């Protein structure tokens, strides 16, 4: 939602078409035998030259990386023992070799593009390019696929690549099995000549060395080998503790907990295990349990620097998680770090997921709420922030099947989520439960002791549930419109927030989302009864191109049938045309002179109003309110506060607000019905407050209060309200 979709930009359409054509050409050769085009040495040399060129590229160079999502295919769900080995020479072009596997060894160091690349050989010595997608890129590629790595690719897919060469493309992480040098599946001729039969203490020592050099994934493998070597119970406890440490560092928290839970309470390692447990539970956001474990720690652990500040942090997280109490100001400071991965808990307010007629599931209020109330404040499941230092490196994500192209971090987000799920399988269900359209996922959750992960399912879930986001909504709000358009990269960052993903779209939304770093904040934009479906915009309504706005929902596979869309469809096209003509006219009046003819603008507003047939309190009039806001500001500047208040009330009424006391001098000012929410209303309420200062001073504070609530709804919090307006007015 609001991700930077550039599918309709001319250059992008052309690029998509080129890739489609290439794919069609490749498809026309589907099933053909692989003819090895180049001798082995030439293939290796060509790869190494390209790798050297790639590595020599300066980080200052402009680059466009494109990641193409090929037609979807399912991951392998069969155990390796039920697959037959196949050789490179037997592969067929553009074919998934079901029920088979390749046994390979890398014969070059790895290269890194949007995938990890290397040349691999099979036991016949035939070579091919291997492309491993969705691997852990936070780890040096040399660690993931060092030269000489033996690996198995289950049900391989031979692809004709864009340069006309062949390659084995692996999209699903669960389709690759990396083999250690001493794995019995590695052919003898690939094993080191003098591979001795190492014992428990060797692997333990090796694990410790790898931990010391921060190679945690490799350390985990070493400790596992030590544990496989039948250690005695004392050794086993120490090994599990060491492996838990490496797992914590590798952010594999579920597995770390499994090891920690197996350590007997009577063991001398028990106290250390509790310290690690605190860290694992905290990172899994299980703060209540974390609090309990903290209370079991002995006094010597309280001073342990690794967890010294945990008691206070856990208490703050519990305040957030259980009561929705956040300190927003420090969150801005934290959001300036890169990446802006904030240490805050998720609060799920008075909301619940329920069936929503014809929209699948939706999020509903469980009790009545007031405009401005916090409904959700959610930590991202995964969030990828555009690095301001690297804005020269643009990543394009091309989806040939859906004909879409997005700019920004979405392709990395897919990889990051894949890795997170692969390393923390307990999270898979929460993520794969999210809406994924008509895709039918595989029904096998794990095979050969590892989870089966479908990266195309993850891609689809990201495409339907990710939100584009600015570094913070306050920053976005403060940047004036021109700057927003000029920099244009605010939504190159994106993330997935699972609870918020259940919210359906309506152009006439009743909630607003805002962001600080990787936290999403969702507040009610209206007073809502219990059991009301919460909705927000997937794309902001564009009154001047409403047709294009409505087309955007094709991406999500629905047509909006909200009251605004219904009214638009029921309005005669000639009336819609007249409305647009009047808007063009009025824009011209506003912009053409320094002292616009306000009477003329007012009369155009009246004409615009006549293009709407239903009352504004039923259907917001999106084509008028902005003109009335301009009028209000102009009248205030001309020192005509009464006219300014009239224009403000006109704008609010056009947006569907019903305000008691608006036109009765001295009567209290109360919003009886909240209308359409836009962030420009913050200033509109402040214009009203300023006008009231002269004409109805007793109402000034009330208007300011509504400005503050509007600010809270649009920016996410109101702690910075004074800072924003004091700074802005000086
Ligand atoms: C982010 S999910 C929202 C939650 C989803 N309804 C579910 O069941 O999980 C987006 C999907 O919800 C559905 N949806 C959202 N807004 C809708 C609307 N106004 N009308 C119909 N379907 C809608 C579409 O299928 C869309 O692809």
Coordinates of N, CA, C and O in Angstrom, one line a residue, residues 80 197 232 506 511 697:
X80 N 14.6 -36.0 0.4 CA 15.7 -36.3 -0.5 C 15.8 -37.8 -0.8 O 16.2 -38.2 -1.9
X197 N 38.7 -38.2 11.2 CA 37.4 -38.3 11.9 C 37.5 -37.5 13.2 O 37.9 -37.9 14.2
X232 N 29.1 -36.7 26.5 CA 28.5 -37.1 27.7 C 27.6 -36.0 28.2 O 27.5 -34.9 27.6
X506 N -11.0 1.4 2.2 CA -12.2 2.2 1.8 C -11.7 3.6 1.5 O -10.9 4.1 2.3
X511 N -10.0 5.2 9.6 CA -8.8 5.2 10.4 C -7.6 5.7 9.6 O -7.8 5.8 8.4
X697 N -13.4 34.4 21.1 CA -12.2 33.9 21.9 C -12.5 32.7 22.7 O -11.6 31.9 23.0

